Amino acid sequence: MKPAKLKKLYLGLGLPKICVPISERSASEVIAFAGQILSTSADLVEWRLDYFDDVNDSEKIRETAEKLQQILGDLPLVISLRDKSEGGHAHIDDLTYQQLTSQLISNHVTDAVELNWSRPVSIRQQLHNLATVNNVPVLESYYNMKETPSLVDLKDVLGQMANEQVDFIKLAVQPNQHRDILNLMEATLTASETIDQPLVSVALGPMGTITRLSGRSFNSAATFADLKRSSLPGHLSVEETRQFLTALDETGISSVQVGE
Ligand SMILES: O=C1C[C@@](O)(C(=O)O)C[C@@H](O)[C@@H]1O
């Protein structure tokens, strides 16, 4: 497996990396929240553009993202833009998604560009090509907010995403029964043994909390946490997550990741 490099961070090496989402609505709130993240031990930051009041104003997005980059310094920033069907907060049609994402790439304001698997292949391809030309790493994400696909389907979608030669891959699914968690972990571990890219997998909601801590054992390279516990259902705080990850690592029960 080849780790993905975002600024000075290697995703896929060592402990799973802790990512904090910013879901604030105004530019000043986004910047203030980023300031608070700096006082935690977070490894990376995700800006959820679909929560931004000015999501249709590309100039305001550029300005805010540039300020974010400045304030975050070495902390990598990934900008995510999701329609309601992808678990997002806004309606983002394909054309808007394509235009805004193209601008994020061309303006060099995100340390990785997120391509949502549910978007048409032609759009993903165009954005992937643009990202390659601009040297921006590519994250491809599969979201399923209703259910967790079967084990066979999970493995299939991971294989298909890996074939697109992206730099890292994310799977976020809704578990409806505990066996869904086992399937997600098995699909993640099995795929990590064969594909070249780091994988990030998360089962949402309280039932999925265990998947936020088990990355080291099942080869999920990152996890999501918040400034405080339960800001989102199933979320732990950054520091709780850090303590669990470190304790699990120190007991030595975790698997050694490929590439170490
Ligand atoms: O994919 C995810 C996972 C997430 O939905 C969570 O519940 O941790 C939070 C999102 O911001 C992120 O993009």
CSV table of N, CA and C in Angstrom, one decimal, residues 145-206:
chain,number,residue,atom,x,y,z
A,145,MET,N,-26.3,6.4,3.1
A,145,MET,CA,-26.9,6.9,4.3
A,145,MET,C,-28.1,6.1,4.8
A,146,LYS,N,-28.4,5.1,3.9
A,146,LYS,CA,-29.6,4.2,4.3
A,146,LYS,C,-29.2,2.9,4.9
A,147,GLU,N,-28.1,2.3,4.4
A,147,GLU,CA,-27.8,1.0,4.8
A,147,GLU,C,-26.3,0.6,4.5
A,148,THR,N,-25.9,-0.5,5.0
A,148,THR,CA,-24.6,-1.0,4.6
A,148,THR,C,-24.8,-2.1,3.6
A,149,PRO,N,-24.2,-2.0,2.4
A,149,PRO,CA,-24.3,-3.0,1.4
A,149,PRO,C,-23.8,-4.3,1.9
A,150,SER,N,-24.1,-5.4,1.2
A,150,SER,CA,-23.7,-6.8,1.6
A,150,SER,C,-22.1,-6.8,1.5
A,151,LEU,N,-21.5,-7.8,2.1
A,151,LEU,CA,-20.1,-7.9,2.0
A,151,LEU,C,-19.6,-8.0,0.6
A,152,VAL,N,-20.3,-8.7,-0.2
A,152,VAL,CA,-19.9,-8.9,-1.6
A,152,VAL,C,-19.9,-7.5,-2.3
A,153,ASP,N,-21.0,-6.7,-2.1
A,153,ASP,CA,-21.1,-5.4,-2.7
A,153,ASP,C,-20.1,-4.4,-2.2
A,154,LEU,N,-19.8,-4.5,-0.9
A,154,LEU,CA,-18.8,-3.6,-0.3
A,154,LEU,C,-17.4,-3.9,-1.0
A,155,LYS,N,-17.1,-5.1,-1.1
A,155,LYS,CA,-15.8,-5.5,-1.7
A,155,LYS,C,-15.7,-5.0,-3.1
A,156,ASP,N,-16.9,-5.2,-3.8
A,156,ASP,CA,-17.0,-4.8,-5.2
A,156,ASP,C,-16.8,-3.3,-5.4
A,157,VAL,N,-17.4,-2.5,-4.6
A,157,VAL,CA,-17.3,-1.1,-4.8
A,157,VAL,C,-15.9,-0.6,-4.4
A,158,LEU,N,-15.3,-1.2,-3.4
A,158,LEU,CA,-13.9,-0.8,-3.0
A,158,LEU,C,-13.0,-1.2,-4.2
A,159,GLY,N,-13.2,-2.3,-4.8
A,159,GLY,CA,-12.3,-2.7,-5.9
A,159,GLY,C,-12.5,-1.8,-7.1
A,160,GLN,N,-13.7,-1.4,-7.4
A,160,GLN,CA,-14.0,-0.5,-8.5
A,160,GLN,C,-13.3,0.9,-8.2
A,161,MET,N,-13.4,1.4,-7.0
A,161,MET,CA,-12.9,2.7,-6.7
A,161,MET,C,-11.3,2.6,-6.8
A,162,ALA,N,-10.8,1.5,-6.3
A,162,ALA,CA,-9.3,1.4,-6.4
A,162,ALA,C,-8.8,1.4,-7.8
A,163,ASN,N,-9.6,0.8,-8.7
A,163,ASN,CA,-9.2,0.7,-10.1
A,163,ASN,C,-9.2,2.1,-10.7
A,164,GLU,N,-9.8,3.0,-10.1
A,164,GLU,CA,-9.8,4.4,-10.7
A,164,GLU,C,-8.5,5.1,-10.4
A,165,GLN,N,-7.6,4.4,-9.7
A,165,GLN,CA,-6.2,5.0,-9.5
A,165,GLN,C,-6.3,6.3,-8.7
A,166,VAL,N,-7.2,6.4,-7.7
A,166,VAL,CA,-7.2,7.6,-6.9
A,166,VAL,C,-6.2,7.4,-5.8
A,167,ASP,N,-6.0,8.4,-4.9
A,167,ASP,CA,-4.9,8.3,-3.9
A,167,ASP,C,-5.3,7.7,-2.6
A,168,PHE,N,-6.6,7.9,-2.3
A,168,PHE,CA,-7.2,7.2,-1.1
A,168,PHE,C,-8.7,7.2,-1.3
A,169,ILE,N,-9.3,6.3,-0.4
A,169,ILE,CA,-10.7,5.9,-0.6
A,169,ILE,C,-11.4,6.0,0.7
A,170,LYS,N,-12.7,6.5,0.6
A,170,LYS,CA,-13.5,6.5,1.8
A,170,LYS,C,-14.8,5.8,1.6
A,171,LEU,N,-15.2,5.1,2.7
A,171,LEU,CA,-16.5,4.4,2.7
A,171,LEU,C,-17.2,4.8,3.9
A,172,ALA,N,-18.4,5.5,3.8
A,172,ALA,CA,-19.2,5.8,5.0
A,172,ALA,C,-20.6,5.3,4.8
A,173,VAL,N,-21.0,4.4,5.7
A,173,VAL,CA,-22.3,3.7,5.5
A,173,VAL,C,-23.1,3.7,6.8
A,174,GLN,N,-24.4,3.5,6.6
A,174,GLN,CA,-25.3,3.4,7.8
A,174,GLN,C,-25.5,2.0,8.2
A,175,PRO,N,-25.1,1.6,9.4
A,175,PRO,CA,-25.4,0.2,9.8
A,175,PRO,C,-26.8,0.1,10.4
A,176,ASN,N,-27.5,-1.0,10.1
A,176,ASN,CA,-28.8,-1.2,10.6
A,176,ASN,C,-28.8,-2.4,11.6
A,177,GLN,N,-27.7,-3.1,11.6
A,177,GLN,CA,-27.6,-4.3,12.5
A,177,GLN,C,-26.1,-4.4,12.8
A,178,HIS,N,-25.8,-5.1,13.9
A,178,HIS,CA,-24.3,-5.2,14.2
A,178,HIS,C,-23.5,-6.0,13.2
A,179,ARG,N,-24.2,-6.9,12.5
A,179,ARG,CA,-23.4,-7.6,11.5
A,179,ARG,C,-22.9,-6.7,10.4
A,180,ASP,N,-23.6,-5.6,10.1
A,180,ASP,CA,-23.1,-4.6,9.1
A,180,ASP,C,-21.7,-4.1,9.5
A,181,ILE,N,-21.5,-4.0,10.8
A,181,ILE,CA,-20.2,-3.5,11.3
A,181,ILE,C,-19.1,-4.5,10.9
A,182,LEU,N,-19.5,-5.8,11.2
A,182,LEU,CA,-18.5,-6.8,10.9
A,182,LEU,C,-18.2,-6.9,9.4
A,183,ASN,N,-19.2,-6.7,8.6
A,183,ASN,CA,-19.0,-6.7,7.1
A,183,ASN,C,-18.1,-5.6,6.7
A,184,LEU,N,-18.4,-4.4,7.3
A,184,LEU,CA,-17.6,-3.2,6.9
A,184,LEU,C,-16.1,-3.5,7.2
A,185,MET,N,-15.9,-4.0,8.5
A,185,MET,CA,-14.5,-4.2,8.9
A,185,MET,C,-13.8,-5.3,8.0
A,186,GLU,N,-14.6,-6.3,7.7
A,186,GLU,CA,-14.0,-7.4,6.9
A,186,GLU,C,-13.7,-6.9,5.5
A,187,ALA,N,-14.6,-6.1,4.9
A,187,ALA,CA,-14.4,-5.6,3.5
A,187,ALA,C,-13.2,-4.7,3.6
A,188,THR,N,-13.0,-3.9,4.6
A,188,THR,CA,-11.9,-2.9,4.7
A,188,THR,C,-10.6,-3.7,4.8
A,189,LEU,N,-10.5,-4.7,5.7
A,189,LEU,CA,-9.3,-5.5,5.9
A,189,LEU,C,-8.9,-6.2,4.6
A,190,THR,N,-9.9,-6.9,4.0
A,190,THR,CA,-9.6,-7.7,2.8
A,190,THR,C,-9.1,-6.8,1.7
A,191,ALA,N,-9.8,-5.7,1.5
A,191,ALA,CA,-9.4,-4.8,0.4
A,191,ALA,C,-8.0,-4.2,0.7
A,192,SER,N,-7.7,-3.9,1.9
A,192,SER,CA,-6.4,-3.3,2.2
A,192,SER,C,-5.3,-4.2,1.9
A,193,GLU,N,-5.6,-5.5,1.8
A,193,GLU,CA,-4.5,-6.5,1.5
A,193,GLU,C,-4.2,-6.6,0.0
A,194,THR,N,-5.1,-6.1,-0.8
A,194,THR,CA,-4.9,-6.2,-2.2
A,194,THR,C,-4.8,-4.9,-3.0
A,195,ILE,N,-5.4,-3.8,-2.4
A,195,ILE,CA,-5.4,-2.6,-3.2
A,195,ILE,C,-4.2,-1.7,-2.8
A,196,ASP,N,-3.9,-0.7,-3.6
A,196,ASP,CA,-2.7,0.1,-3.4
A,196,ASP,C,-2.9,1.3,-2.5
A,197,GLN,N,-4.2,1.7,-2.4
A,197,GLN,CA,-4.4,3.0,-1.7
A,197,GLN,C,-4.9,2.8,-0.3
A,198,PRO,N,-4.6,3.8,0.6
A,198,PRO,CA,-5.1,3.7,1.9
A,198,PRO,C,-6.7,3.9,1.9
A,199,LEU,N,-7.3,3.2,2.8
A,199,LEU,CA,-8.8,3.2,2.9
A,199,LEU,C,-9.2,3.8,4.2
A,200,VAL,N,-10.3,4.5,4.2
A,200,VAL,CA,-10.9,5.1,5.4
A,200,VAL,C,-12.3,4.5,5.4
A,201,SER,N,-12.7,3.8,6.5
A,201,SER,CA,-14.1,3.3,6.5
A,201,SER,C,-14.7,3.7,7.8
A,202,VAL,N,-16.0,4.1,7.8
A,202,VAL,CA,-16.7,4.5,9.0
A,202,VAL,C,-18.2,4.0,8.9
A,203,ALA,N,-18.6,3.4,10.0
A,203,ALA,CA,-20.1,3.2,10.1
A,203,ALA,C,-20.7,4.3,10.9
A,204,LEU,N,-21.8,4.9,10.4
A,204,LEU,CA,-22.3,6.1,11.1
A,204,LEU,C,-23.1,5.8,12.3
A,205,GLY,N,-23.4,6.8,13.0
A,205,GLY,CA,-24.3,6.7,14.2
A,205,GLY,C,-23.7,5.9,15.3
A,206,PRO,N,-24.5,5.9,16.4
A,206,PRO,CA,-24.0,5.2,17.7
A,206,PRO,C,-23.6,3.8,17.5
